[in-house]
C-alpha cells in the first residue's frame, strides 16, 4: 500500500460543468482511493471502485450515487494515481467533476509523483485467470430508452457503429498489457491501434510518461455543440480537448502524435482498470472500447472467483 507523503493540490475547470474546481489529494491509512465532496456537507466517502461506478455519461467515468454525492470524470486522475503507485488516498473535491487540466493525465501524474516516496511497496495484483468480454451491445441494452436514443443520434452524427468490445484474458500474470484500437469514419483518426505494457518497473512508468500521459481527450466540434445544448461539455475548449473539424480530416489544435487519439484510450483504460482496487494483470483488448465497457468487463471478471486470483 502506498499513499502520498503530503497534500497535493490541483485546480482547474470541469469539462462538462465548465465550473472552477479544486481538489486536494490527502494521505490516508485506509486501503483504496476515496473521494469526499467537501461542497456537500455530511456526505460519505465515495469509493472509487468498479461496483460504485454510476452512470458513465457516455464520455466519462463517474463514481458514487447518481442521485447523491458523486464525482465525474475520475479516469485521468485514477490513471495518474495508479502510475504513481498510489493505492491509498482521500481526494477532497469541491465540485462534481475533476479538473480537466489539459485533457491528459500528465499534469495529474507530475503533481502526484512529486509527493510519493520511491519505495518498493507493491500494489495488490488481480491476476486474470479466465477470459471475460464486455460488448457494446450489452451496454446499449442496459440503458434507459431515452439515453439509447441520445446515443443513437450521437453515433449517427459521428457515423459510428456500436460493435466494440473490451476483453480481459490471461497473460503471464505479471503485467497489464493493453491493446487499444479505434476505428472512426473521420480520416484524421481512421484506424489506429496502440499497445502499452505496465509491469511495475520504472522503465514502464517512464514509457507511460513519455509516450502516453500527454495524450489528450478528443471530440468532434459538431458533437460539442450537441453536448453543450444538453448541459455537457461546457468547459471544453481548444486548451483541453483535441477538436476534430467537421470534415473529419483535420483538427483545430495541433496534435502531439498522429495517433494521439488512441494513446488517450490507453489512459482511460488504465484509469478504469484501477477501479479494480489494484493492478489488473492480464491482456486488455479494447476494440472501440468505452468507459461503460471497461466497467462491465471488471464486473464480469469479479462476478466469478474462478476468473481471477488476488496476490
Ligand atoms: Zn479520457
mmCIF file of C-alpha atoms and ligand atoms in Angstrom:
data_model
loop_
_atom_site.group_PDB
_atom_site.id
_atom_site.type_symbol
_atom_site.label_atom_id
_atom_site.label_comp_id
_atom_site.label_asym_id
_atom_site.label_seq_id
_atom_site.Cartn_x
_atom_site.Cartn_y
_atom_site.Cartn_z
ATOM 1 C CA UNK A 1 0.000 0.000 0.000
ATOM 2 C CA UNK A 2 1.254 3.484 -0.833
ATOM 3 C CA UNK A 3 -0.134 6.934 -0.125
ATOM 4 C CA UNK A 4 1.055 10.486 -0.803
ATOM 5 C CA UNK A 5 3.551 11.952 1.697
ATOM 6 C CA UNK A 6 1.902 15.385 1.637
ATOM 7 C CA UNK A 7 -1.242 17.049 0.339
ATOM 8 C CA UNK A 8 -1.368 17.510 -3.426
ATOM 9 C CA UNK A 9 -3.479 20.460 -4.546
ATOM 10 C CA UNK A 10 -4.748 20.667 -8.113
ATOM 11 C CA UNK A 11 -7.147 23.263 -9.506
ATOM 12 C CA UNK A 12 -8.825 23.738 -12.853
ATOM 13 C CA UNK A 13 -12.110 23.615 -14.662
ATOM 14 C CA UNK A 14 -14.659 20.824 -15.115
ATOM 15 C CA UNK A 15 -15.050 19.771 -18.742
ATOM 16 C CA UNK A 16 -18.820 19.266 -18.531
ATOM 17 C CA UNK A 17 -19.840 21.929 -15.989
ATOM 18 C CA UNK A 18 -17.264 24.492 -17.101
ATOM 19 C CA UNK A 19 -17.007 25.493 -13.416
ATOM 20 C CA UNK A 20 -13.785 26.014 -11.436
ATOM 21 C CA UNK A 21 -12.913 23.063 -9.210
ATOM 22 C CA UNK A 22 -10.248 22.404 -6.585
ATOM 23 C CA UNK A 23 -9.072 19.029 -5.443
ATOM 24 C CA UNK A 24 -6.704 18.006 -2.662
ATOM 25 C CA UNK A 25 -5.201 14.518 -2.567
ATOM 26 C CA UNK A 26 -4.616 13.706 1.096
ATOM 27 C CA UNK A 27 -2.531 10.980 2.728
ATOM 28 C CA UNK A 28 -4.606 8.088 4.040
ATOM 29 C CA UNK A 29 -4.012 4.881 6.007
ATOM 30 C CA UNK A 30 -7.091 3.203 4.592
ATOM 31 C CA UNK A 31 -6.590 0.947 1.536
ATOM 32 C CA UNK A 32 -8.247 2.370 -1.571
ATOM 33 C CA UNK A 33 -8.909 5.651 -3.348
ATOM 34 C CA UNK A 34 -11.836 7.624 -1.924
ATOM 35 C CA UNK A 35 -13.409 10.923 -2.869
ATOM 36 C CA UNK A 36 -15.032 13.376 -0.486
ATOM 37 C CA UNK A 37 -17.347 16.100 -1.779
ATOM 38 C CA UNK A 38 -16.392 18.985 0.527
ATOM 39 C CA UNK A 39 -19.084 21.144 -1.087
ATOM 40 C CA UNK A 40 -21.766 18.699 0.118
ATOM 41 C CA UNK A 41 -21.879 18.664 3.916
ATOM 42 C CA UNK A 42 -22.313 15.343 5.687
ATOM 43 C CA UNK A 43 -21.839 13.085 2.683
ATOM 44 C CA UNK A 44 -19.925 9.817 2.986
ATOM 45 C CA UNK A 45 -16.630 8.972 1.366
ATOM 46 C CA UNK A 46 -17.108 7.821 -2.220
ATOM 47 C CA UNK A 47 -15.107 4.704 -3.043
ATOM 48 C CA UNK A 48 -13.500 4.771 -6.492
ATOM 49 C CA UNK A 49 -14.279 1.133 -7.200
ATOM 50 C CA UNK A 50 -15.886 -0.601 -10.168
ATOM 51 C CA UNK A 51 -19.084 -1.575 -8.324
ATOM 52 C CA UNK A 52 -19.581 2.039 -7.250
ATOM 53 C CA UNK A 53 -19.350 3.386 -10.804
ATOM 54 C CA UNK A 54 -22.570 5.098 -11.764
ATOM 55 C CA UNK A 55 -23.853 6.450 -14.993
ATOM 56 C CA UNK A 56 -20.867 6.644 -17.346
ATOM 57 C CA UNK A 57 -22.449 9.675 -19.064
ATOM 58 C CA UNK A 58 -21.214 8.381 -22.438
ATOM 59 C CA UNK A 59 -17.860 10.122 -22.149
ATOM 60 C CA UNK A 60 -16.514 9.734 -18.625
ATOM 61 C CA UNK A 61 -16.412 7.550 -15.536
ATOM 62 C CA UNK A 62 -18.486 8.633 -12.542
ATOM 63 C CA UNK A 63 -18.144 7.204 -9.038
ATOM 64 C CA UNK A 64 -20.808 7.415 -6.349
ATOM 65 C CA UNK A 65 -24.582 7.606 -6.352
ATOM 66 C CA UNK A 66 -26.079 9.123 -9.494
ATOM 67 C CA UNK A 67 -28.727 10.934 -7.409
ATOM 68 C CA UNK A 68 -26.440 11.583 -4.406
ATOM 69 C CA UNK A 69 -22.799 12.509 -3.808
ATOM 70 C CA UNK A 70 -20.780 11.557 -6.855
ATOM 71 C CA UNK A 71 -17.696 12.640 -8.778
ATOM 72 C CA UNK A 72 -17.456 12.656 -12.566
ATOM 73 C CA UNK A 73 -14.526 12.223 -14.947
ATOM 74 C CA UNK A 74 -12.255 10.419 -12.482
ATOM 75 C CA UNK A 75 -10.408 8.350 -15.115
ATOM 76 C CA UNK A 76 -7.383 10.565 -15.853
ATOM 77 C CA UNK A 77 -6.747 11.187 -12.148
ATOM 78 C CA UNK A 78 -7.157 7.456 -11.450
ATOM 79 C CA UNK A 79 -4.640 6.617 -14.206
ATOM 80 C CA UNK A 80 -2.157 9.109 -12.712
ATOM 81 C CA UNK A 81 -2.591 7.717 -9.180
ATOM 82 C CA UNK A 82 -2.102 4.186 -10.496
ATOM 83 C CA UNK A 83 1.043 5.052 -12.454
ATOM 84 C CA UNK A 84 2.465 6.854 -9.389
ATOM 85 C CA UNK A 85 1.766 3.676 -7.385
ATOM 86 C CA UNK A 86 -0.725 5.381 -5.054
ATOM 87 C CA UNK A 87 -3.440 2.951 -3.958
ATOM 88 C CA UNK A 88 -4.463 4.728 -0.752
ATOM 89 C CA UNK A 89 -5.641 8.358 -0.662
ATOM 90 C CA UNK A 90 -8.576 10.614 0.134
ATOM 91 C CA UNK A 91 -9.358 13.043 -2.673
ATOM 92 C CA UNK A 92 -11.264 16.067 -1.424
ATOM 93 C CA UNK A 93 -13.091 17.899 -4.165
ATOM 94 C CA UNK A 94 -15.352 20.965 -4.120
ATOM 95 C CA UNK A 95 -17.318 20.197 -7.264
ATOM 96 C CA UNK A 96 -18.972 17.418 -9.223
ATOM 97 C CA UNK A 97 -16.083 16.664 -11.572
ATOM 98 C CA UNK A 98 -12.294 16.618 -11.517
ATOM 99 C CA UNK A 99 -10.475 19.447 -13.308
ATOM 100 C CA UNK A 100 -9.853 18.577 -16.967
ATOM 101 C CA UNK A 101 -6.474 20.432 -16.963
ATOM 102 C CA UNK A 102 -5.007 19.937 -20.462
ATOM 103 C CA UNK A 103 -7.244 16.920 -21.189
ATOM 104 C CA UNK A 104 -4.480 14.405 -20.463
ATOM 105 C CA UNK A 105 -3.034 12.673 -17.379
ATOM 106 C CA UNK A 106 0.383 14.372 -17.447
ATOM 107 C CA UNK A 107 -0.287 17.229 -15.008
ATOM 108 C CA UNK A 108 -2.023 14.918 -12.532
ATOM 109 C CA UNK A 109 0.840 12.439 -12.774
ATOM 110 C CA UNK A 110 3.589 15.043 -12.299
ATOM 111 C CA UNK A 111 1.860 16.573 -9.273
ATOM 112 C CA UNK A 112 1.262 13.181 -7.621
ATOM 113 C CA UNK A 113 4.643 11.624 -8.347
ATOM 114 C CA UNK A 114 6.353 14.616 -6.676
ATOM 115 C CA UNK A 115 4.565 13.630 -3.447
ATOM 116 C CA UNK A 116 5.369 9.917 -3.480
ATOM 117 C CA UNK A 117 8.262 8.120 -1.789
ATOM 118 C CA UNK A 118 10.352 5.912 -4.039
ATOM 119 C CA UNK A 119 9.976 2.694 -2.087
ATOM 120 C CA UNK A 120 9.304 -0.753 -3.422
ATOM 121 C CA UNK A 121 5.848 -1.242 -1.908
ATOM 122 C CA UNK A 122 3.743 -3.227 -4.326
ATOM 123 C CA UNK A 123 0.132 -2.869 -5.205
ATOM 124 C CA UNK A 124 -2.383 -5.677 -4.822
ATOM 125 C CA UNK A 125 -2.406 -7.747 -8.028
ATOM 126 C CA UNK A 126 -5.554 -9.072 -9.622
ATOM 127 C CA UNK A 127 -4.440 -11.824 -11.957
ATOM 128 C CA UNK A 128 -6.869 -12.679 -14.755
ATOM 129 C CA UNK A 129 -7.397 -16.463 -14.929
ATOM 130 C CA UNK A 130 -10.266 -16.734 -17.407
ATOM 131 C CA UNK A 131 -11.260 -14.648 -20.384
ATOM 132 C CA UNK A 132 -14.148 -12.190 -19.951
ATOM 133 C CA UNK A 133 -15.563 -9.849 -22.590
ATOM 134 C CA UNK A 134 -17.903 -6.859 -22.461
ATOM 135 C CA UNK A 135 -19.708 -5.998 -25.694
ATOM 136 C CA UNK A 136 -21.098 -2.662 -26.810
ATOM 137 C CA UNK A 137 -24.477 -4.308 -27.464
ATOM 138 C CA UNK A 138 -24.738 -5.352 -23.797
ATOM 139 C CA UNK A 139 -24.162 -1.767 -22.700
ATOM 140 C CA UNK A 140 -26.863 -0.474 -25.040
ATOM 141 C CA UNK A 141 -29.376 -2.976 -23.657
ATOM 142 C CA UNK A 142 -28.815 -1.760 -20.068
ATOM 143 C CA UNK A 143 -29.523 1.876 -20.861
ATOM 144 C CA UNK A 144 -32.857 3.607 -20.426
ATOM 145 C CA UNK A 145 -34.646 4.216 -23.739
ATOM 146 C CA UNK A 146 -34.053 7.990 -23.750
ATOM 147 C CA UNK A 147 -30.297 7.517 -23.321
ATOM 148 C CA UNK A 148 -30.350 4.912 -26.110
ATOM 149 C CA UNK A 149 -31.968 7.455 -28.390
ATOM 150 C CA UNK A 150 -29.391 10.113 -27.430
ATOM 151 C CA UNK A 151 -26.573 7.673 -28.134
ATOM 152 C CA UNK A 152 -28.152 6.596 -31.404
ATOM 153 C CA UNK A 153 -28.319 10.237 -32.500
ATOM 154 C CA UNK A 154 -24.722 10.895 -31.418
ATOM 155 C CA UNK A 155 -23.490 7.784 -33.248
ATOM 156 C CA UNK A 156 -25.480 8.812 -36.295
ATOM 157 C CA UNK A 157 -23.915 12.297 -36.232
ATOM 158 C CA UNK A 158 -20.459 10.806 -35.802
ATOM 159 C CA UNK A 159 -21.087 7.904 -38.230
ATOM 160 C CA UNK A 160 -20.082 5.319 -35.613
ATOM 161 C CA UNK A 161 -21.177 1.677 -35.346
ATOM 162 C CA UNK A 162 -21.531 0.052 -31.947
ATOM 163 C CA UNK A 163 -19.728 -3.272 -32.464
ATOM 164 C CA UNK A 164 -16.959 -2.625 -29.948
ATOM 165 C CA UNK A 165 -15.764 -4.845 -27.121
ATOM 166 C CA UNK A 166 -13.358 -4.878 -24.187
ATOM 167 C CA UNK A 167 -11.770 -8.223 -23.375
ATOM 168 C CA UNK A 168 -9.617 -9.330 -20.443
ATOM 169 C CA UNK A 169 -7.626 -12.522 -20.907
ATOM 170 C CA UNK A 170 -4.806 -14.268 -19.033
ATOM 171 C CA UNK A 171 -1.139 -13.497 -19.746
ATOM 172 C CA UNK A 172 1.909 -14.451 -17.655
ATOM 173 C CA UNK A 173 0.257 -12.744 -14.680
ATOM 174 C CA UNK A 174 2.981 -10.142 -14.177
ATOM 175 C CA UNK A 175 1.846 -7.215 -16.304
ATOM 176 C CA UNK A 176 -1.108 -5.278 -17.650
ATOM 177 C CA UNK A 177 -0.785 -5.489 -21.432
ATOM 178 C CA UNK A 178 -3.170 -3.119 -23.153
ATOM 179 C CA UNK A 179 -4.001 -3.041 -26.837
ATOM 180 C CA UNK A 180 -6.435 -0.337 -27.875
ATOM 181 C CA UNK A 181 -7.977 0.066 -31.321
ATOM 182 C CA UNK A 182 -10.065 2.947 -32.584
ATOM 183 C CA UNK A 183 -11.989 2.893 -35.840
ATOM 184 C CA UNK A 184 -13.518 6.198 -36.816
ATOM 185 C CA UNK A 185 -15.060 7.381 -40.057
ATOM 186 C CA UNK A 186 -13.110 10.644 -39.610
ATOM 187 C CA UNK A 187 -9.999 10.398 -41.769
ATOM 188 C CA UNK A 188 -7.813 12.134 -39.190
ATOM 189 C CA UNK A 189 -8.401 9.195 -36.787
ATOM 190 C CA UNK A 190 -9.257 6.347 -39.170
ATOM 191 C CA UNK A 191 -7.990 3.021 -37.872
ATOM 192 C CA UNK A 192 -5.475 3.420 -35.025
ATOM 193 C CA UNK A 193 -4.004 0.827 -32.666
ATOM 194 C CA UNK A 194 -1.610 1.272 -29.787
ATOM 195 C CA UNK A 195 -0.043 -1.114 -27.311
ATOM 196 C CA UNK A 196 1.277 -0.339 -23.865
ATOM 197 C CA UNK A 197 2.516 -2.703 -21.169
ATOM 198 C CA UNK A 198 2.870 -1.920 -17.496
ATOM 199 C CA UNK A 199 4.867 -4.365 -15.397
ATOM 200 C CA UNK A 200 5.509 -2.227 -12.329
ATOM 201 C CA UNK A 201 9.071 -1.312 -13.331
ATOM 202 C CA UNK A 202 10.352 2.261 -13.523
ATOM 203 C CA UNK A 203 11.027 1.658 -17.206
ATOM 204 C CA UNK A 204 7.360 1.002 -17.958
ATOM 205 C CA UNK A 205 6.362 4.065 -15.904
ATOM 206 C CA UNK A 206 8.831 6.179 -17.915
ATOM 207 C CA UNK A 207 7.332 4.911 -21.179
ATOM 208 C CA UNK A 208 3.890 5.910 -19.911
ATOM 209 C CA UNK A 209 5.071 9.417 -19.020
ATOM 210 C CA UNK A 210 6.863 9.879 -22.338
ATOM 211 C CA UNK A 211 4.502 8.219 -24.836
ATOM 212 C CA UNK A 212 1.045 8.096 -23.231
ATOM 213 C CA UNK A 213 0.463 10.542 -20.351
ATOM 214 C CA UNK A 214 0.247 13.673 -22.529
ATOM 215 C CA UNK A 215 -2.340 12.267 -24.955
ATOM 216 C CA UNK A 216 -5.453 14.424 -24.736
ATOM 217 C CA UNK A 217 -9.114 13.627 -24.869
ATOM 218 C CA UNK A 218 -10.876 14.435 -28.140
ATOM 219 C CA UNK A 219 -14.202 15.223 -29.676
ATOM 220 C CA UNK A 220 -15.821 16.365 -32.853
ATOM 221 C CA UNK A 221 -16.667 20.028 -32.970
ATOM 222 C CA UNK A 222 -20.268 19.357 -34.071
ATOM 223 C CA UNK A 223 -20.651 16.844 -31.246
ATOM 224 C CA UNK A 224 -19.667 19.510 -28.705
ATOM 225 C CA UNK A 225 -22.466 21.699 -29.949
ATOM 226 C CA UNK A 226 -24.860 18.822 -29.302
ATOM 227 C CA UNK A 227 -23.402 18.193 -25.819
ATOM 228 C CA UNK A 228 -23.393 21.877 -24.871
ATOM 229 C CA UNK A 229 -27.094 22.169 -25.622
ATOM 230 C CA UNK A 230 -27.626 19.344 -23.123
ATOM 231 C CA UNK A 231 -25.535 20.883 -20.357
ATOM 232 C CA UNK A 232 -22.402 18.841 -21.048
ATOM 233 C CA UNK A 233 -19.034 19.809 -22.488
ATOM 234 C CA UNK A 234 -19.400 23.421 -21.291
ATOM 235 C CA UNK A 235 -15.776 23.605 -20.174
ATOM 236 C CA UNK A 236 -14.442 22.029 -23.374
ATOM 237 C CA UNK A 237 -12.166 24.257 -25.404
ATOM 238 C CA UNK A 238 -9.051 24.043 -27.522
ATOM 239 C CA UNK A 239 -6.769 24.079 -24.459
ATOM 240 C CA UNK A 240 -8.175 20.808 -23.101
ATOM 241 C CA UNK A 241 -9.718 18.777 -25.938
ATOM 242 C CA UNK A 242 -8.456 17.878 -29.385
ATOM 243 C CA UNK A 243 -11.195 19.260 -31.608
ATOM 244 C CA UNK A 244 -11.863 17.452 -34.878
ATOM 245 C CA UNK A 245 -13.094 19.648 -37.675
ATOM 246 C CA UNK A 246 -16.454 18.923 -39.233
ATOM 247 C CA UNK A 247 -14.905 17.433 -42.363
ATOM 248 C CA UNK A 248 -13.120 14.946 -40.095
ATOM 249 C CA UNK A 249 -9.828 15.373 -41.937
ATOM 250 C CA UNK A 250 -8.113 17.714 -39.524
ATOM 251 C CA UNK A 251 -8.007 19.158 -36.036
ATOM 252 C CA UNK A 252 -8.476 22.715 -34.791
ATOM 253 C CA UNK A 253 -5.487 22.362 -32.490
ATOM 254 C CA UNK A 254 -2.122 20.750 -33.153
ATOM 255 C CA UNK A 255 -1.627 17.044 -32.418
ATOM 256 C CA UNK A 256 1.333 15.811 -30.364
ATOM 257 C CA UNK A 257 1.301 12.493 -32.283
ATOM 258 C CA UNK A 258 -0.814 11.446 -35.271
ATOM 259 C CA UNK A 259 -2.163 8.603 -33.104
ATOM 260 C CA UNK A 260 -2.735 10.778 -30.010
ATOM 261 C CA UNK A 261 -6.405 9.674 -30.054
ATOM 262 C CA UNK A 262 -5.723 6.006 -29.426
ATOM 263 C CA UNK A 263 -2.930 6.810 -26.968
ATOM 264 C CA UNK A 264 -5.544 8.653 -24.932
ATOM 265 C CA UNK A 265 -7.659 5.480 -24.849
ATOM 266 C CA UNK A 266 -4.730 3.816 -23.041
ATOM 267 C CA UNK A 267 -5.017 6.436 -20.250
ATOM 268 C CA UNK A 268 -8.761 5.837 -19.984
ATOM 269 C CA UNK A 269 -8.244 2.066 -19.844
ATOM 270 C CA UNK A 270 -5.557 2.352 -17.130
ATOM 271 C CA UNK A 271 -7.739 4.667 -15.036
ATOM 272 C CA UNK A 272 -10.793 2.463 -15.384
ATOM 273 C CA UNK A 273 -8.856 -0.749 -14.600
ATOM 274 C CA UNK A 274 -7.654 0.880 -11.366
ATOM 275 C CA UNK A 275 -11.250 0.863 -10.103
ATOM 276 C CA UNK A 276 -10.483 -2.847 -9.535
ATOM 277 C CA UNK A 277 -8.636 -1.666 -6.406
ATOM 278 C CA UNK A 278 -5.259 -2.857 -7.645
ATOM 279 C CA UNK A 279 -3.145 -3.808 -10.639
ATOM 280 C CA UNK A 280 -5.041 -5.948 -13.107
ATOM 281 C CA UNK A 281 -2.572 -8.459 -14.567
ATOM 282 C CA UNK A 282 -3.670 -9.736 -17.952
ATOM 283 C CA UNK A 283 -4.230 -8.746 -21.561
ATOM 284 C CA UNK A 284 -6.730 -5.976 -22.031
ATOM 285 C CA UNK A 285 -8.003 -5.631 -25.567
ATOM 286 C CA UNK A 286 -10.108 -2.555 -26.164
ATOM 287 C CA UNK A 287 -11.666 -2.595 -29.632
ATOM 288 C CA UNK A 288 -13.651 0.610 -29.988
ATOM 289 C CA UNK A 289 -13.976 0.385 -26.221
ATOM 290 C CA UNK A 290 -15.679 2.766 -23.821
ATOM 291 C CA UNK A 291 -15.759 3.562 -20.124
ATOM 292 C CA UNK A 292 -19.000 1.601 -19.833
ATOM 293 C CA UNK A 293 -17.387 -1.488 -21.392
ATOM 294 C CA UNK A 294 -14.293 -1.125 -19.187
ATOM 295 C CA UNK A 295 -16.611 -1.128 -16.190
ATOM 296 C CA UNK A 296 -18.691 -4.078 -17.403
ATOM 297 C CA UNK A 297 -15.619 -6.213 -18.087
ATOM 298 C CA UNK A 298 -14.482 -5.676 -14.462
ATOM 299 C CA UNK A 299 -17.950 -6.562 -13.182
ATOM 300 C CA UNK A 300 -17.801 -9.766 -15.242
ATOM 301 C CA UNK A 301 -14.285 -10.545 -14.005
ATOM 302 C CA UNK A 302 -15.301 -10.200 -10.353
ATOM 303 C CA UNK A 303 -18.642 -11.975 -10.821
ATOM 304 C CA UNK A 304 -16.942 -15.366 -10.504
ATOM 305 C CA UNK A 305 -13.974 -16.094 -8.166
ATOM 306 C CA UNK A 306 -12.664 -18.630 -10.715
ATOM 307 C CA UNK A 307 -11.986 -15.746 -13.102
ATOM 308 C CA UNK A 308 -9.123 -14.235 -11.072
ATOM 309 C CA UNK A 309 -6.568 -14.625 -8.295
ATOM 310 C CA UNK A 310 -5.644 -11.880 -5.852
ATOM 311 C CA UNK A 311 -1.970 -11.766 -4.882
HETATM 312 ZN ZN1 LIG B 1 -10.180 10.252 -21.198
#
